[in-house]
Coordinates of C-alpha atoms in Angstrom, one line a residue:
X191 CA 5.9 -0.6 9.9
X192 CA 6.1 1.6 13.1
X193 CA 3.4 4.2 13.5
X194 CA 4.4 7.6 12.1
X195 CA 4.3 10.7 14.2
X196 CA 0.8 11.8 13.2
X197 CA -1.4 11.0 16.2
X198 CA -2.3 14.1 18.2
X199 CA -3.4 13.6 21.8
X200 CA -6.9 14.9 21.2
X201 CA -7.5 12.1 18.8
X202 CA -6.5 9.5 21.4
X203 CA -8.9 11.2 23.8
X204 CA -11.7 11.2 21.2
X205 CA -11.2 7.5 20.5
X206 CA -11.6 6.7 24.2
X207 CA -14.8 8.8 24.4
X208 CA -16.3 7.0 21.4
X209 CA -15.5 3.7 23.0
X210 CA -17.4 4.8 26.1
X211 CA -20.6 5.6 24.3
X212 CA -20.7 3.1 21.4
X213 CA -22.8 0.6 23.4
X214 CA -25.5 3.3 23.7
X215 CA -25.7 3.9 19.9
X216 CA -27.9 2.4 17.3
X217 CA -25.5 2.8 14.4
X218 CA -22.3 4.5 13.2
X219 CA -22.1 6.7 10.1
X220 CA -18.6 6.8 8.6
X221 CA -17.5 9.4 6.1
X222 CA -14.8 8.6 3.5
X223 CA -13.5 10.4 0.5
X224 CA -15.0 8.9 -2.7
X225 CA -11.6 9.3 -4.5
X226 CA -9.9 6.9 -2.1
X227 CA -12.5 5.0 -0.1
X228 CA -10.0 2.4 1.3
X229 CA -7.2 4.8 2.3
X230 CA -9.7 7.2 3.9
X231 CA -11.5 4.6 6.0
X232 CA -11.3 4.9 9.8
X233 CA -8.8 2.5 11.4
X234 CA -11.5 1.8 14.0
X235 CA -14.3 0.9 11.5
X236 CA -13.6 -2.8 11.6
X237 CA -14.0 -2.9 15.3
X238 CA -17.1 -0.6 15.2
X239 CA -18.7 -2.7 12.5
X240 CA -18.5 -5.7 14.9
X241 CA -20.6 -4.0 17.6
X242 CA -22.9 -1.7 15.6
X243 CA -24.4 -1.4 12.1
X244 CA -22.4 1.0 9.9
X245 CA -23.5 3.2 7.1
X246 CA -20.7 4.6 4.8
X247 CA -20.9 7.9 3.1
X248 CA -18.5 8.6 0.2
X249 CA -18.2 12.3 0.2
X250 CA -16.9 14.5 -2.7
X251 CA -18.6 12.3 -5.3
X252 CA -18.3 15.3 -7.7
X253 CA -14.5 15.0 -7.5
X254 CA -14.4 11.3 -8.1
X255 CA -14.3 9.4 -11.4
X256 CA -18.0 8.5 -11.9
X257 CA -17.4 5.1 -13.5
X258 CA -14.9 3.9 -10.8
X259 CA -17.2 5.3 -8.1
X260 CA -20.0 3.1 -9.3
X261 CA -17.8 0.1 -8.9
X262 CA -17.1 1.1 -5.3
X263 CA -20.8 1.6 -4.6
X264 CA -21.6 -1.9 -6.1
X265 CA -18.9 -3.5 -4.0
X266 CA -19.7 -1.9 -0.6
X267 CA -22.8 -2.5 1.5
X268 CA -24.9 0.3 3.0
X269 CA -22.8 2.9 1.1
X270 CA -24.0 6.2 -0.4
X271 CA -22.2 8.8 -2.5
X272 CA -22.7 12.4 -1.7
X273 CA -21.7 15.9 -2.6
X274 CA -22.2 17.4 0.9
X275 CA -21.5 21.0 -0.1
X276 CA -24.5 20.8 -2.5
X277 CA -26.4 18.4 -0.2
X278 CA -26.7 15.9 -3.0
X279 CA -27.2 12.4 -1.7
X280 CA -28.2 13.6 1.7
X281 CA -31.9 12.6 1.6
X282 CA -30.8 8.9 0.8
X283 CA -28.4 9.0 3.8
X284 CA -31.1 10.3 6.1
X285 CA -33.6 7.7 4.9
X286 CA -31.1 4.9 5.6
X287 CA -30.4 6.3 9.1
X288 CA -34.0 6.4 10.1
X289 CA -34.5 2.8 9.2
X290 CA -32.6 2.1 12.5
X291 CA -35.0 4.3 14.6
X292 CA -36.7 2.4 17.4
X293 CA -40.4 3.0 17.8
X294 CA -40.1 4.6 21.3
X295 CA -37.3 7.2 20.7
X296 CA -34.9 8.8 18.3
X297 CA -32.2 6.9 16.6
X298 CA -28.8 7.4 18.2
X299 CA -25.8 7.7 16.0
X300 CA -22.2 8.9 15.8
X301 CA -20.6 10.4 12.7
X302 CA -17.0 9.4 12.4
X303 CA -14.2 9.9 9.9
X304 CA -10.5 10.9 9.6
X305 CA -9.7 14.6 9.2
X306 CA -10.9 16.5 6.1
X307 CA -13.1 13.9 4.5
X308 CA -16.4 15.9 5.1
X309 CA -17.4 14.7 8.6
X310 CA -18.2 18.1 9.8
X311 CA -20.2 18.9 6.7
X312 CA -22.3 15.8 7.1
X313 CA -22.7 16.3 10.9
X314 CA -23.9 19.9 10.4
X315 CA -26.3 18.9 7.7
X316 CA -27.8 16.2 9.9
X317 CA -28.0 18.5 13.0
X318 CA -29.5 21.4 11.1
X319 CA -28.7 25.1 11.7
X320 CA -31.5 25.8 14.2
X321 CA -31.0 22.8 16.5
X322 CA -29.1 23.4 19.8
X323 CA -27.5 20.7 21.9
X324 CA -29.8 18.6 24.2
X325 CA -29.4 18.0 27.9
X326 CA -28.0 15.0 29.6
X327 CA -29.0 11.6 28.2
X328 CA -29.8 9.0 30.9
X329 CA -27.1 6.4 31.1
X330 CA -24.8 8.2 28.7
X331 CA -21.5 10.0 29.4
X332 CA -21.8 13.7 29.9
X333 CA -18.4 14.4 28.2
X334 CA -19.7 14.5 24.6
X335 CA -22.3 16.8 22.9
X336 CA -25.6 15.5 21.6
X337 CA -27.9 17.1 19.1
X338 CA -31.5 16.3 18.2
X339 CA -33.1 16.7 14.8
X340 CA -35.8 15.0 12.7
X341 CA -35.9 11.8 14.7
X342 CA -32.2 11.6 15.2
X343 CA -30.0 12.0 18.3
X344 CA -26.5 12.7 17.0
X345 CA -23.3 12.7 19.0
X346 CA -20.6 15.1 17.9
X347 CA -17.7 12.7 18.1
X348 CA -14.5 14.5 19.2
X349 CA -11.4 14.9 17.0
X350 CA -11.1 11.4 15.6
X351 CA -9.7 9.3 13.9
X352 CA -6.0 8.6 13.3
X353 CA -5.1 7.9 9.6
X354 CA -3.4 4.6 8.8
X355 CA 0.2 4.1 9.7
X356 CA 1.1 2.5 6.4
X357 CA 3.3 4.8 4.3
X358 CA 1.5 4.4 1.0
X359 CA -1.8 5.4 2.7
X360 CA -0.2 8.5 4.2
X361 CA 0.9 9.6 0.8
X362 CA -2.6 9.3 -0.6
X363 CA -4.0 11.1 2.4
X364 CA -1.5 13.9 1.8
X365 CA -2.6 14.2 -1.8
X366 CA -6.2 14.5 -0.7
X367 CA -5.5 17.0 2.1
X368 CA -6.4 14.5 4.8
X369 CA -2.9 14.3 6.3
X370 CA 0.0 16.8 6.6
X371 CA 2.6 16.6 3.9
X372 CA 5.3 16.8 6.6
X373 CA 4.5 13.2 7.5
X374 CA 5.8 12.0 4.2
X375 CA 8.7 14.4 3.9
X376 CA 7.1 17.7 2.8
X377 CA 5.1 19.0 -0.2
X378 CA 7.9 18.6 -2.7
X379 CA 8.3 14.9 -1.8
X380 CA 4.5 14.2 -1.8
X381 CA 4.1 16.0 -5.1
X382 CA 6.9 14.0 -6.8
X383 CA 5.2 10.8 -5.6
X384 CA 1.9 12.0 -7.0
X385 CA 3.4 12.9 -10.3
X386 CA 5.0 9.4 -10.5
X387 CA 1.7 7.8 -9.6
X388 CA -0.3 9.7 -12.2
X389 CA 2.2 9.1 -15.0
X390 CA 2.4 5.4 -14.2
X391 CA -1.4 5.0 -14.3
X392 CA -2.2 7.0 -17.4
X393 CA -3.6 10.0 -15.6
X394 CA -1.3 12.6 -17.0
X395 CA -4.3 14.8 -18.0
X396 CA -4.4 15.7 -14.3
X397 CA -0.9 17.2 -14.4
X398 CA -0.8 20.8 -15.5
X399 CA 2.5 20.5 -17.4
X400 CA 4.1 18.6 -20.2
X401 CA 4.9 15.0 -19.1
X402 CA 6.1 13.1 -22.1
X403 CA 9.8 12.0 -21.7
X404 CA 10.2 14.2 -18.6
X405 CA 11.4 13.2 -15.2
X406 CA 9.2 13.8 -12.2
X407 CA 11.5 16.6 -10.9
X408 CA 11.4 18.4 -14.2
X409 CA 7.6 18.1 -14.4
X410 CA 7.3 19.6 -10.9
X411 CA 9.6 22.5 -12.0
X412 CA 7.4 23.2 -14.9
X413 CA 4.3 23.1 -12.7
X414 CA 6.1 25.6 -10.4
X415 CA 6.7 27.9 -13.3
X416 CA 3.1 27.7 -14.4
X417 CA 1.9 28.5 -10.8
X418 CA 4.4 31.4 -10.4
X419 CA 6.6 29.7 -7.8
X420 CA 9.8 31.5 -8.8
X421 CA 12.5 32.8 -6.6
X422 CA 15.8 34.7 -7.2
X423 CA 17.7 33.7 -10.3
X424 CA 14.6 32.4 -12.0
X425 CA 14.7 29.2 -9.9
X426 CA 11.6 27.3 -8.8
X427 CA 10.6 27.0 -5.2
X428 CA 9.8 23.3 -5.4
X429 CA 8.3 23.1 -1.9
X430 CA 5.8 25.8 -2.8
X431 CA 5.2 24.3 -6.3
X432 CA 4.4 21.0 -4.6
X433 CA 2.0 22.7 -2.2
X434 CA 0.2 24.5 -5.0
X435 CA 0.0 21.3 -7.1
X436 CA -1.4 19.3 -4.2
X437 CA -3.9 22.1 -3.3
X438 CA -5.1 22.1 -7.0
X439 CA -5.3 18.3 -7.1
X440 CA -7.1 17.9 -3.7
X441 CA -9.7 20.6 -4.5
X442 CA -10.6 18.9 -7.8
X443 CA -9.5 21.8 -9.9
X444 CA -7.3 19.4 -12.1
X445 CA -10.2 17.0 -12.7
X446 CA -12.0 14.0 -11.3
X447 CA -10.0 11.0 -10.1
X448 CA -10.1 7.7 -8.3
X449 CA -6.9 6.5 -6.7
X450 CA -7.6 2.9 -5.8
X451 CA -9.8 -0.1 -6.6
X452 CA -12.4 -1.9 -4.5
X453 CA -10.1 -4.9 -4.0
X454 CA -8.0 -2.6 -1.8
X455 CA -5.2 -2.4 -4.4
X456 CA -3.5 0.8 -5.6
X457 CA -1.8 0.7 -8.9
X458 CA 1.5 1.6 -7.2
X459 CA 2.7 1.0 -3.7
X460 CA 5.1 3.4 -1.9
X461 CA 7.7 3.2 0.8
X462 CA 9.6 5.8 2.8
X463 CA 13.4 5.5 2.7
X464 CA 15.7 6.4 5.6
X465 CA 16.0 10.0 4.4
X466 CA 12.2 10.5 4.4
X467 CA 11.9 10.6 0.6
X468 CA 9.1 8.7 -1.2
X469 CA 10.2 6.0 -3.6
X470 CA 8.1 3.8 -5.9
X471 CA 8.5 0.1 -5.2

């Protein structure tokens, strides 16, 4: 499938900069969302894992189904679950990072991840509030920022990385707030796809409306009524209803969830038709 339109120039620039410095690093720390560890992985991680050790941090563990999250942790190597807002899991991550520290200097690492998975939260936690940037590092490009803290030298990797081009992954990323809903046809379209997904997988408890014997469009209308998305004539603004539904879902206000299994399979796959609307296949 051709790449979708979501690839800002600053991300391409950030990717080039990371490639310039990767040989100078000791390891990569990749952040993913614990609710969809496969879809929120970095497209570059397979390449990076071939040249440097990688530690995976599954953020938002408090929003993930705990039993399914355990299956993910058992299936992935060097992986830690964390609630970065509460700093839960952070000590284990730091301990794992420092295992790669050479005896003669700090351990050098980059924190990478697609947008809105918690990369900045982890980076700021590792850097520490009182630590300023360090000067030039011999033999390393001057075009990136480095920070020193507790035996670590951390590069603030610029605006990367591009989410996957595959349409089903873009839908999941839009549900989690990691990609713009416009990429998959807007909030209404993304919300309808999410409703179909949840209904098909026995997760109707995450839908704040009656679902039995109801079509996805009717369910979204009822969600819109509950969230106060009414316009003239008592009609529902479905785009706004979709936005509020996705906001509630991605923030975890509707409950904990896991959207995929460790074997890389989602219970449903999605495609984008010629009109930009999502359809279940």
